[in-house]
Coordinates of N, CA and C in Angstrom, one line a residue:
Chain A
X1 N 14.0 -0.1 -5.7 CA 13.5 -0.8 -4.6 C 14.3 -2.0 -4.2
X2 N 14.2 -2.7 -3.2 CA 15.1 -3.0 -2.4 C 14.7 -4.8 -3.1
X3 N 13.5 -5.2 -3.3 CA 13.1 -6.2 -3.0 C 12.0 -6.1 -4.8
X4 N 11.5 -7.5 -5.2 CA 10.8 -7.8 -6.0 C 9.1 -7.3 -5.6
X5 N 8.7 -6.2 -6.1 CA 7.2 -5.5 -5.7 C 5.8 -6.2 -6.8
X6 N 4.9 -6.6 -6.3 CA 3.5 -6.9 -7.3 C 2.6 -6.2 -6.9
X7 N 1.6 -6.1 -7.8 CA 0.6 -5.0 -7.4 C -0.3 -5.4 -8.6
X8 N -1.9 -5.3 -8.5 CA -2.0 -5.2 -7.0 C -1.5 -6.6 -5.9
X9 N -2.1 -6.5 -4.5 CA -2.0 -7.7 -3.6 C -3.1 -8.2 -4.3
X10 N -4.3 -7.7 -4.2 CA -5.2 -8.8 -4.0 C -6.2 -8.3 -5.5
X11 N -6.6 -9.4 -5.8 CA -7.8 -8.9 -7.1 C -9.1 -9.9 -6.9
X12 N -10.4 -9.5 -7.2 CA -11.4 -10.1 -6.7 C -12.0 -9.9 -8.2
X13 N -12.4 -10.3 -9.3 CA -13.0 -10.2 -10.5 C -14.0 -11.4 -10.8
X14 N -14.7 -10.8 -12.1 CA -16.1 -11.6 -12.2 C -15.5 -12.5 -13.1
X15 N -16.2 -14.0 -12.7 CA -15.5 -14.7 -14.4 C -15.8 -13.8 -15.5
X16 N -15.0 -13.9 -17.0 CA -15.5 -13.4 -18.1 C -14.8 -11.9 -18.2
X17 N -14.3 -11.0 -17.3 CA -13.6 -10.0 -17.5 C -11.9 -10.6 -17.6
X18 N -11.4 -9.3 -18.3 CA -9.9 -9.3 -17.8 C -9.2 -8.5 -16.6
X19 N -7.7 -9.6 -16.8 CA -7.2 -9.1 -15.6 C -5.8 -8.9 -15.6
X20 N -5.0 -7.8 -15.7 CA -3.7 -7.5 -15.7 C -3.3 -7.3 -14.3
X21 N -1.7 -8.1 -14.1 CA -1.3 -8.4 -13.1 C 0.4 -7.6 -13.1
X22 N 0.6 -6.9 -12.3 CA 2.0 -6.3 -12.6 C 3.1 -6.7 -11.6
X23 N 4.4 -6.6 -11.9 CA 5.8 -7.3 -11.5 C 6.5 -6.3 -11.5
X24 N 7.2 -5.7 -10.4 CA 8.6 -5.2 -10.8 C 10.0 -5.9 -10.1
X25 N 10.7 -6.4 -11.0 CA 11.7 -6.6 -10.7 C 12.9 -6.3 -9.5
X26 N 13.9 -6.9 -9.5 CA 14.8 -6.1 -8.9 C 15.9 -5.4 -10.1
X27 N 16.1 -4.1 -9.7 CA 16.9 -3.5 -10.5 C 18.1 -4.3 -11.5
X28 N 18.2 -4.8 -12.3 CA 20.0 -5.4 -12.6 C 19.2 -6.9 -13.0
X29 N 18.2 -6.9 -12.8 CA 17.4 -8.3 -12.6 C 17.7 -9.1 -13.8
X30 N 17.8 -9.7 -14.8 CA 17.9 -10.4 -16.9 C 16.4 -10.9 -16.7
X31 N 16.8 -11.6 -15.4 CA 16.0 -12.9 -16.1 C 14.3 -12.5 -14.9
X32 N 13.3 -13.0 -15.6 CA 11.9 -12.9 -14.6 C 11.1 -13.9 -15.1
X33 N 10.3 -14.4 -13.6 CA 9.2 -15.6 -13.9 C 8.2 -15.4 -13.7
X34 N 7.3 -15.9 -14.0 CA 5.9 -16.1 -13.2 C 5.5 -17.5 -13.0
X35 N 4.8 -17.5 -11.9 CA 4.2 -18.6 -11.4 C 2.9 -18.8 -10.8
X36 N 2.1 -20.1 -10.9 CA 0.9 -19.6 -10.6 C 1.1 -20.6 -8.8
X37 N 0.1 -20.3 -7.8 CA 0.3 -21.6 -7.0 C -1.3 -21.7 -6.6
X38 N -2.0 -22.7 -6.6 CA -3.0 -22.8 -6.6 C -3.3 -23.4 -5.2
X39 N -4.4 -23.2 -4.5 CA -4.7 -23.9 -3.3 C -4.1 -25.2 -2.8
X40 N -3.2 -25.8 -1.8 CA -3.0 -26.6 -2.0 C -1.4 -27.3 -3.0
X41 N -1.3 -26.1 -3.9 CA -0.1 -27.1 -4.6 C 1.0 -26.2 -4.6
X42 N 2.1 -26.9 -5.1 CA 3.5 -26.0 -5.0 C 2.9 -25.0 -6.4
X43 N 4.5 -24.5 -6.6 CA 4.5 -23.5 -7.6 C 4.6 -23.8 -9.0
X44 N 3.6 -23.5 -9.9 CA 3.8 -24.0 -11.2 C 4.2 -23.2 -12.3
X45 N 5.2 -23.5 -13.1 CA 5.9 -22.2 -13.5 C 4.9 -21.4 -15.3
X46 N 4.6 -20.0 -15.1 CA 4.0 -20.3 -16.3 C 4.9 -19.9 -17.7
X47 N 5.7 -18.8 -17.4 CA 6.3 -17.7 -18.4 C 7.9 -17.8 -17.8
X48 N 8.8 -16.8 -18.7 CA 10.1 -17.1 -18.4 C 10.7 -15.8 -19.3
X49 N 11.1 -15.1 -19.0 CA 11.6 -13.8 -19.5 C 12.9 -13.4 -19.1
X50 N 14.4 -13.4 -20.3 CA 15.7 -13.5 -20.1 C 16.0 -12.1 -21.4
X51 N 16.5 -11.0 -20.5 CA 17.1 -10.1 -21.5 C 15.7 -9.7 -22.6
X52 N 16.8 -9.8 -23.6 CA 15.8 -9.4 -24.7 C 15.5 -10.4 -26.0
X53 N 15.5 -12.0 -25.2 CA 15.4 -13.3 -25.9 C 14.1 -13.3 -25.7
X54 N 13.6 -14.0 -27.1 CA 12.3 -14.1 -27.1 C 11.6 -15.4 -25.6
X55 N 10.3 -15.0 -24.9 CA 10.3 -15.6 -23.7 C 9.6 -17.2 -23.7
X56 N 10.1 -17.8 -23.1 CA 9.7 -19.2 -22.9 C 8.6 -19.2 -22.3
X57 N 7.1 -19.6 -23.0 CA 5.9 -19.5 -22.5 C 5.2 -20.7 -22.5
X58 N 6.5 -22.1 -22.3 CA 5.9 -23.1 -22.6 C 4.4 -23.9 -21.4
X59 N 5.2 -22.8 -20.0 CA 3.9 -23.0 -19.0 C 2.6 -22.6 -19.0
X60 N 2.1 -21.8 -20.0 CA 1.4 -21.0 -20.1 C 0.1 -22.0 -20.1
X61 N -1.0 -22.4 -19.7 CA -2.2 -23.1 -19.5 C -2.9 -22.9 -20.3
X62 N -3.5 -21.8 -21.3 CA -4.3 -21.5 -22.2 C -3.7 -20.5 -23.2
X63 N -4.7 -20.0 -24.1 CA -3.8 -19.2 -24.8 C -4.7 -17.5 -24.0
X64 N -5.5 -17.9 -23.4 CA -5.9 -16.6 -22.9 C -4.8 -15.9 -21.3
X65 N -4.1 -16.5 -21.4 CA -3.0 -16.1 -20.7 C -1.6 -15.4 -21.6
X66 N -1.1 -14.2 -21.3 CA 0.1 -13.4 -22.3 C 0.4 -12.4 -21.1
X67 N 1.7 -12.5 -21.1 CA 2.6 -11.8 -20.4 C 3.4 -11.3 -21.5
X68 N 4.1 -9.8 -20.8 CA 4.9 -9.0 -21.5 C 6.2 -8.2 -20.7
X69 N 7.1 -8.3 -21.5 CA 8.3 -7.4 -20.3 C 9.0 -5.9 -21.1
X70 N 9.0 -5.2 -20.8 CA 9.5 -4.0 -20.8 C 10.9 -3.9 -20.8
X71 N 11.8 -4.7 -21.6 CA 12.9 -4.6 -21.9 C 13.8 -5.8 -20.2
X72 N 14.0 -4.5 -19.5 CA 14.7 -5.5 -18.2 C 14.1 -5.2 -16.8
X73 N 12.8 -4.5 -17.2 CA 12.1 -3.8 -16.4 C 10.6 -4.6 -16.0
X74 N 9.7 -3.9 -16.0 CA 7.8 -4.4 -15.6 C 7.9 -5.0 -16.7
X75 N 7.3 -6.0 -15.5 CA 6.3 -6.9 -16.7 C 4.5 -6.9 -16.2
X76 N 4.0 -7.8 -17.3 CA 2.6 -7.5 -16.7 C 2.2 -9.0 -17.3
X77 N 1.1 -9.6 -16.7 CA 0.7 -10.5 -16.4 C -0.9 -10.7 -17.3
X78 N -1.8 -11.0 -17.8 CA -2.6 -10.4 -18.5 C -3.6 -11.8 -18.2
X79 N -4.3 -11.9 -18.2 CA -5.7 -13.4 -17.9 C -7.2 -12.7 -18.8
X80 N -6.9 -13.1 -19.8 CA -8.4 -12.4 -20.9 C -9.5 -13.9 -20.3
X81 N -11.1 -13.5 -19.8 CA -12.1 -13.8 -19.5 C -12.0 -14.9 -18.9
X82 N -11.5 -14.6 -17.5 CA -10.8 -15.1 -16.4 C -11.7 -16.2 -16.1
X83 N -11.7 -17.4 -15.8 CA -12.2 -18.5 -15.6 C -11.9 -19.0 -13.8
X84 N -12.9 -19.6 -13.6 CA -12.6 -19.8 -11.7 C -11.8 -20.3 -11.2
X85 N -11.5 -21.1 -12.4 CA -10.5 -22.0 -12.1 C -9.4 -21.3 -12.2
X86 N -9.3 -19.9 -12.8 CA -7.8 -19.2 -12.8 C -7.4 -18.6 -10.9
X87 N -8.5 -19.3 -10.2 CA -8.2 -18.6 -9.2 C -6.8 -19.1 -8.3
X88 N -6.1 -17.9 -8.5 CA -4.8 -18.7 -7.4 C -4.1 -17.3 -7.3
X89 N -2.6 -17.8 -6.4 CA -1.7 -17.0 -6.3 C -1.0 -16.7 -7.1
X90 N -0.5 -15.5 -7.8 CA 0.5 -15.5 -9.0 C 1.8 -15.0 -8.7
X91 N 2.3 -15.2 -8.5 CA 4.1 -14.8 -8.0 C 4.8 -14.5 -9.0
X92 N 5.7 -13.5 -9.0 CA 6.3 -13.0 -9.8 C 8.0 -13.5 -9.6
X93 N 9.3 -13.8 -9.9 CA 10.3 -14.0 -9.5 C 11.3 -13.3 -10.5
X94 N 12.3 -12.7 -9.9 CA 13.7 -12.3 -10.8 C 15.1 -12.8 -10.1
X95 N 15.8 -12.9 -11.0 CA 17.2 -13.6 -10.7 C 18.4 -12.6 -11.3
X96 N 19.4 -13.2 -11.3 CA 20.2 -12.1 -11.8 C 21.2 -12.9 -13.1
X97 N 20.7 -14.2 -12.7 CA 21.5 -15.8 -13.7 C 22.8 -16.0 -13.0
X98 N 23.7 -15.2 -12.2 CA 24.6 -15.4 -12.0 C 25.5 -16.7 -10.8
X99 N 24.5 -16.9 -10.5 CA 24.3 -18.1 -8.8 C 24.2 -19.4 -9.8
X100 N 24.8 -20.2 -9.1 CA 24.8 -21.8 -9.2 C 24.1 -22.8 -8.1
X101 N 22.7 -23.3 -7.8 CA 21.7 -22.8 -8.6 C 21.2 -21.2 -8.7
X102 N 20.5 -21.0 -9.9 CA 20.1 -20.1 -10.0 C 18.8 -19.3 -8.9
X103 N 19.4 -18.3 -8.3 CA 18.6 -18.3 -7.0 C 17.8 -17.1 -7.3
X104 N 16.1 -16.9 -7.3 CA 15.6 -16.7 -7.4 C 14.5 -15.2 -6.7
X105 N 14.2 -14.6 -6.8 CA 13.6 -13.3 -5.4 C 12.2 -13.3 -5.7
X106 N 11.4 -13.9 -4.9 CA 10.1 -13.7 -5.1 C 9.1 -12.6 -4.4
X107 N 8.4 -12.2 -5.6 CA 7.7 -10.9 -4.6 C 6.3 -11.9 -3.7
X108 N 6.1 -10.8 -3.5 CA 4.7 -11.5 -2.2 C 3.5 -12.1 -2.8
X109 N 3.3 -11.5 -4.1 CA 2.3 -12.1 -5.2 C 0.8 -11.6 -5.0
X110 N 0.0 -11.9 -6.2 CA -0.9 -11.3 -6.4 C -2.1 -12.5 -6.4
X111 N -3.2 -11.9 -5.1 CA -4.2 -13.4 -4.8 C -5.5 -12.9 -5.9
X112 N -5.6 -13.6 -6.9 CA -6.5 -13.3 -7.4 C -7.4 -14.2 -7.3
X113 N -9.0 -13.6 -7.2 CA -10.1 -14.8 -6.9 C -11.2 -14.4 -8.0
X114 N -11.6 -15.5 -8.7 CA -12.6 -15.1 -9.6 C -13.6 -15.7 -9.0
X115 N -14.9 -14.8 -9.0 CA -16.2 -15.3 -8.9 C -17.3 -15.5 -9.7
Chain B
X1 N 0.7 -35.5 -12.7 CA 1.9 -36.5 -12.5 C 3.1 -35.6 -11.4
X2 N 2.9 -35.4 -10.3 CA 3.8 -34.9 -9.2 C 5.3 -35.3 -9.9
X3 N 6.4 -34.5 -10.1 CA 7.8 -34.6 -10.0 C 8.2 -34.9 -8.4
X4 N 7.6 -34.1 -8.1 CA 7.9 -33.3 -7.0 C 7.2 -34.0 -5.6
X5 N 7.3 -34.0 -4.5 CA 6.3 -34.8 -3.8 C 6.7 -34.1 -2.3
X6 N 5.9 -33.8 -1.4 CA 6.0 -33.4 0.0 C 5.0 -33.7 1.2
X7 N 5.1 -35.0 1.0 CA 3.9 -36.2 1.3 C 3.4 -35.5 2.9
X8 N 4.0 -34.8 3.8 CA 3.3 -34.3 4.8 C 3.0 -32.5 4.4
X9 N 1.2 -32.6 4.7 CA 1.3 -30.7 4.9 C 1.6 -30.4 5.6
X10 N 1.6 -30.6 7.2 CA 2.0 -30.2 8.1 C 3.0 -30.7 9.1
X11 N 3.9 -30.1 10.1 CA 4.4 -30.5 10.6 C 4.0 -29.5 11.9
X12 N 4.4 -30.3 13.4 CA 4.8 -29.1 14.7 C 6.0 -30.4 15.0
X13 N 6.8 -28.9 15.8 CA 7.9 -29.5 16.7 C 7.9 -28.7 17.5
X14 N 8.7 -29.2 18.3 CA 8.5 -28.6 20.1 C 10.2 -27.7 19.9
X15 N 10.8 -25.9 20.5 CA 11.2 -25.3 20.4 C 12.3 -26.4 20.4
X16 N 13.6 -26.2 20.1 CA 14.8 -26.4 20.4 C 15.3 -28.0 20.3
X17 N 13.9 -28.4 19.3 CA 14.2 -29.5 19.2 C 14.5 -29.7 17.3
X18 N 14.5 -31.1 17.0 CA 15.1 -31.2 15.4 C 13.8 -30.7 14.5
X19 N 14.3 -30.6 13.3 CA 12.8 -30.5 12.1 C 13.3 -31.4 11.3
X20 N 12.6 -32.3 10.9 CA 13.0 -33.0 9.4 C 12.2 -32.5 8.3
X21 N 12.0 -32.1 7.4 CA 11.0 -31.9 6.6 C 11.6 -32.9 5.8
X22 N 10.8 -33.8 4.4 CA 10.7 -34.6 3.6 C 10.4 -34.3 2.1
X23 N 11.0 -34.7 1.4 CA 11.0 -34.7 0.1 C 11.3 -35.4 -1.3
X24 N 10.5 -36.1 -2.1 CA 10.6 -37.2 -2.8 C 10.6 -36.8 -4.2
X25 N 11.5 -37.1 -5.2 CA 11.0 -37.1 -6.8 C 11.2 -38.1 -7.6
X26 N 10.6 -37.7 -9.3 CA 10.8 -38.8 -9.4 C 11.5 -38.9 -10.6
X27 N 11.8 -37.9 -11.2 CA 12.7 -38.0 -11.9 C 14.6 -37.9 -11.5
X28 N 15.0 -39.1 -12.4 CA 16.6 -39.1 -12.1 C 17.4 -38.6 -12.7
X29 N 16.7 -37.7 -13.5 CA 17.9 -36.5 -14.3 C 17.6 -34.9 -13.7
X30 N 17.3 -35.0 -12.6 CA 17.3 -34.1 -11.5 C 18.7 -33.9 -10.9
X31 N 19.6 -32.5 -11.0 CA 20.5 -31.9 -11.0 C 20.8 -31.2 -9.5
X32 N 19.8 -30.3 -9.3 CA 19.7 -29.3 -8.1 C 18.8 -29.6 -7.4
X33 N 18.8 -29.3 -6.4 CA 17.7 -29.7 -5.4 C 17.7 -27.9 -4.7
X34 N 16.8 -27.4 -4.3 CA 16.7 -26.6 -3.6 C 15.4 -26.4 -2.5
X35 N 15.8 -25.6 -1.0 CA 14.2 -25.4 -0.3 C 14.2 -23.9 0.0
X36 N 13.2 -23.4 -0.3 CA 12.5 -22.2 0.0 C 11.4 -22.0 1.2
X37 N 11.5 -21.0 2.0 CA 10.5 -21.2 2.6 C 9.4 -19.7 2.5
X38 N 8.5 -19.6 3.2 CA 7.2 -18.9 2.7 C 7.0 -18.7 3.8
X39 N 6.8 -17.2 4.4 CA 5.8 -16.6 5.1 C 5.0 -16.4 4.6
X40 N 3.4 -16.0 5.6 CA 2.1 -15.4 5.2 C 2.7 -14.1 4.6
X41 N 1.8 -13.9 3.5 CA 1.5 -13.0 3.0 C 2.8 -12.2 2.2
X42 N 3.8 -13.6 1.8 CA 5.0 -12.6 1.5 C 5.7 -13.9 0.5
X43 N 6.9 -13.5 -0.1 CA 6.9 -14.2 -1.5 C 7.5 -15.9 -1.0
X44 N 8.2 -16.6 -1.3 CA 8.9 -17.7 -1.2 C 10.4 -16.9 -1.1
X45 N 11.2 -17.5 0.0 CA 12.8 -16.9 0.1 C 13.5 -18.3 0.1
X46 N 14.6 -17.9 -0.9 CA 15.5 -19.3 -1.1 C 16.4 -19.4 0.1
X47 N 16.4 -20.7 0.9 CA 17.4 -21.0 1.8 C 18.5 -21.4 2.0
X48 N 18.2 -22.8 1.1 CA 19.2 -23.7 0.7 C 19.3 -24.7 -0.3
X49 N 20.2 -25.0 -1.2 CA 20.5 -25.7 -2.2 C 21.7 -26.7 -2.2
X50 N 21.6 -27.8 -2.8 CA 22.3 -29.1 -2.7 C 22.4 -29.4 -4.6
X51 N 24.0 -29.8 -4.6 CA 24.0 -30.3 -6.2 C 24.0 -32.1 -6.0
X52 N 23.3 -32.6 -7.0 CA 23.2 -33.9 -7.5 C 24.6 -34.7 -6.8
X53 N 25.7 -33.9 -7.4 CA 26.9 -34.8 -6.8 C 27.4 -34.7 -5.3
X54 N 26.7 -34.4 -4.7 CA 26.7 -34.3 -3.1 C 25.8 -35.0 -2.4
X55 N 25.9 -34.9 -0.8 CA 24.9 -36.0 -0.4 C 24.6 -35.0 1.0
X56 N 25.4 -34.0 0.8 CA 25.0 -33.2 2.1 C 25.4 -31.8 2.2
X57 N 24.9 -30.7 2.9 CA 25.0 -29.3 2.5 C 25.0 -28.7 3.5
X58 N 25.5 -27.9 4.2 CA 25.0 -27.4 5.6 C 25.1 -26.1 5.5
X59 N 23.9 -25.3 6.2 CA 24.8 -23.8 6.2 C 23.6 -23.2 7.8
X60 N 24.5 -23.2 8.5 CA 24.2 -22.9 10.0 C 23.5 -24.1 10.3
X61 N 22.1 -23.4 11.1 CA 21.1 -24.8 11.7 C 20.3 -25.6 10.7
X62 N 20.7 -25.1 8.8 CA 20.2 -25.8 8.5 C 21.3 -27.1 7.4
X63 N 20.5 -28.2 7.4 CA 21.3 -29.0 6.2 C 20.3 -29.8 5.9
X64 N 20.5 -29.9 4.4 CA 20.0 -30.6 3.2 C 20.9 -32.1 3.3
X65 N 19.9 -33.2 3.3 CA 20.9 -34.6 2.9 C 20.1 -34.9 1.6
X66 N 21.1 -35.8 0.4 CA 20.6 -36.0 -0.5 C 20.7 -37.1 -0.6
X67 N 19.5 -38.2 -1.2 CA 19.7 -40.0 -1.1 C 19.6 -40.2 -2.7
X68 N 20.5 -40.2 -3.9 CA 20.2 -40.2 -5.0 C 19.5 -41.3 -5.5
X69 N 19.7 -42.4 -4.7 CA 19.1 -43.8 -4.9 C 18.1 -43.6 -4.4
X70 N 17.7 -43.3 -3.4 CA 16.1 -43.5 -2.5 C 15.3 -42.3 -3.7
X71 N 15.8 -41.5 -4.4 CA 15.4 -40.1 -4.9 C 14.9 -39.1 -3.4
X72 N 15.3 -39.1 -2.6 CA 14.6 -38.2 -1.6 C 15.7 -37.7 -1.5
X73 N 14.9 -36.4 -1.1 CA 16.1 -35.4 -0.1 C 15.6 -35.0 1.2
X74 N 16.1 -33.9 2.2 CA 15.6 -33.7 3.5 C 16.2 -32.5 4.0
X75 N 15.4 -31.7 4.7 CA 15.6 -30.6 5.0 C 15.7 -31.0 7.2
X76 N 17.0 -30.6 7.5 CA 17.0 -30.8 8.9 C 17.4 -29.5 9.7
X77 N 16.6 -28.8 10.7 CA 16.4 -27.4 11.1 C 16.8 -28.1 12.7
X78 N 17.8 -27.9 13.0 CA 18.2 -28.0 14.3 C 19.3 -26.8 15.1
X79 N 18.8 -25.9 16.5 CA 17.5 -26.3 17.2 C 16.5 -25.4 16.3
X80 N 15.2 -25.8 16.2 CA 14.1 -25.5 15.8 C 13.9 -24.1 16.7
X81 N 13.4 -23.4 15.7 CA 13.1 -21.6 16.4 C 11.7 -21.2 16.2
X82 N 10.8 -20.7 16.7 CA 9.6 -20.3 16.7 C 9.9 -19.3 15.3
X83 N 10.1 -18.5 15.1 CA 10.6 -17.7 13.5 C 10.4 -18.5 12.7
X84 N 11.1 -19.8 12.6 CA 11.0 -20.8 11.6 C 9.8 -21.7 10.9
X85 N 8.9 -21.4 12.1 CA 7.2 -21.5 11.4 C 6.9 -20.5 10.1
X86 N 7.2 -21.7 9.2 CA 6.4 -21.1 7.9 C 6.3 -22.4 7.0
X87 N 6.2 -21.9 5.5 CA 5.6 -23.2 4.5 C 7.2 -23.4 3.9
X88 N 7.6 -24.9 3.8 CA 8.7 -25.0 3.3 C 8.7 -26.1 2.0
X89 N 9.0 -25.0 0.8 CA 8.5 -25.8 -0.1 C 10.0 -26.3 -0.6
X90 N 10.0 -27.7 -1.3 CA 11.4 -28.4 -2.1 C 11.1 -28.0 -3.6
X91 N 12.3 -27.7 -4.1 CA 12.4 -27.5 -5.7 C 13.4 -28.3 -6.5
X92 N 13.1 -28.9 -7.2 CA 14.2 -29.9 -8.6 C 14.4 -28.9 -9.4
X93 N 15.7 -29.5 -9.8 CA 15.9 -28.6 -11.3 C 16.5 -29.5 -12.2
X94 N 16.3 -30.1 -13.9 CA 17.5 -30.5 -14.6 C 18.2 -29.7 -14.6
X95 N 19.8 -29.2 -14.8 CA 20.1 -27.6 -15.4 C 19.6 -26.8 -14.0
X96 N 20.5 -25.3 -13.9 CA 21.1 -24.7 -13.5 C 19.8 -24.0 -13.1
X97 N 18.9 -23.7 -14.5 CA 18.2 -22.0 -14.1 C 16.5 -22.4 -14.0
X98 N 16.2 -21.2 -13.6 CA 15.1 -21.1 -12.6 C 13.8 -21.4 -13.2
X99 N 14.2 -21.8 -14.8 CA 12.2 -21.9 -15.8 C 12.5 -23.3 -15.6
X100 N 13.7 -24.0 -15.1 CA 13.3 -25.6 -15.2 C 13.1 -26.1 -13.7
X101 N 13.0 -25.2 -12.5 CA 12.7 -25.4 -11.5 C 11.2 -26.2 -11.6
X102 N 11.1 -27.4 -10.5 CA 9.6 -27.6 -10.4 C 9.5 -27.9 -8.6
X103 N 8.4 -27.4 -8.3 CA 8.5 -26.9 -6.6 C 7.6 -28.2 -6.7
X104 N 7.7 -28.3 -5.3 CA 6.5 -29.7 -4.7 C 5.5 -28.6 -4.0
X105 N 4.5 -29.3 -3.4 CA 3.2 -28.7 -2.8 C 3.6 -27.8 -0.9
X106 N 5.1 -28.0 -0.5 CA 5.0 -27.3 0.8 C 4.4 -28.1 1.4
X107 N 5.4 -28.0 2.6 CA 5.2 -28.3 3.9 C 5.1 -27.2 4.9
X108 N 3.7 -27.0 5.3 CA 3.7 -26.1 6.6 C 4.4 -26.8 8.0
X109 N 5.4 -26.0 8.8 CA 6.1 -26.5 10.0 C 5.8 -25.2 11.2
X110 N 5.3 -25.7 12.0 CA 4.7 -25.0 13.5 C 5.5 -25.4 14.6
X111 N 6.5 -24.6 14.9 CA 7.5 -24.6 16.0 C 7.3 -23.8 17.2
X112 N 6.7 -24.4 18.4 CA 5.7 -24.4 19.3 C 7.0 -24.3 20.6
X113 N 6.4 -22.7 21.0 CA 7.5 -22.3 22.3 C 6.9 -23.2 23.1

């Protein structure tokens, strides 16, 4: 694919269930982010996945949040007993490391709303 | 505690005329500066980027000035294009890569034929 894909677009869930969120990269991609952006604010970074280095999840907000990557490929996004407040946009991003700054490709992102 | 600051949400300018957009931080071991901007319904696209040791960046209609003393930077879109309506968010970075990026809140800009 040409471009950074998420899926689904949109997710609408009850508080208290889970919710897996998926990313694919751009082909060649190392490195991949996630981010959340919430009503109103910029983008806050949560996860950080480089190669096959263990991932930087110092963003991470709770521990009911865990992301996973598939070598240099999908990753997935995971929110166990989703709280209202998890409600936001989640953006996925991959880079290639090679740019000075490091320039980033964001997919369109995934609006999730808990009720 | 904002790093990052983009004290207007909105902006309009009239076609063919200048854009400033604004941007404030507050930390001084801030390296990169970058702006992205954001269509509906579609991801953030990187534009443009300015290093610490510079004070200005241009690339076509758009250029980045950087005030290291004031801590602000600026995004100036001249002439302004109706296309160019979208959310335009500022990014810091200490370092190079993308997990130490921190974005500010976007500025929406409405460029009015």
């Amino acid at each position: 694919g040409a471009g950074v894909s998420q899926s689904p677009s949109n997710k609408v869930t009850e508080k208290g269930k889970d919710v897996e969120l998926r990313c694919d990269p751009i082909s060649g991609h190392t490195a991949l982010y996630w981010y959340r952006q919430r009503l109103g604010q910029g983008l806050e970074f949560l996860i950080y996945f480089q190669g096959n280095s263990a991932p930087d999840k110092s963003g991470l907000p709770s521990d009911r949040f865990s992301a996973e990557r598939t070598g240099e490929s999908v990753s997935t996004l995971t929110i166990q007993r989703t709280q209202q407040e998890d409600s936001a946009v989640y953006l996925c991003a991959s880079s290639s490391r090679t740019s000075t700054p490091d320039t980033q490709y964001f997919g369109p992102g995934t609006r999730l709303t808990v009720l | 505690d904002q790093q990052v600051k983009q004290n207007s949400p909105s902006l309009s300018v009239q076609e063919g005329r200048i854009s400033i957009l604004n941007c404030d931080y507050t930390n001084s071991m801030f390296d990169y500066f970058l702006w992205y901007k954001k269509y509906p319904a579609e991801g953030p696209t990187f534009l443009i980027s300015i290093s610490s040791i510079k004070d200005k960046n241009e690339d076509g209609r758009f250029t980045v000035f950087l005030n290291k003393s004031a801590k602000h930077l600026s995004l100036h879109i001249v002439p302004s294009q109706p296309g160019d309506s979208a959310v335009y968010f500022c990014a810091a970075s200490r370092g190079n890569y993308g997990q130490n990026f921190v974005f500010g809140p976007g500025t929406r800009l409405s460029v009015l034929p």
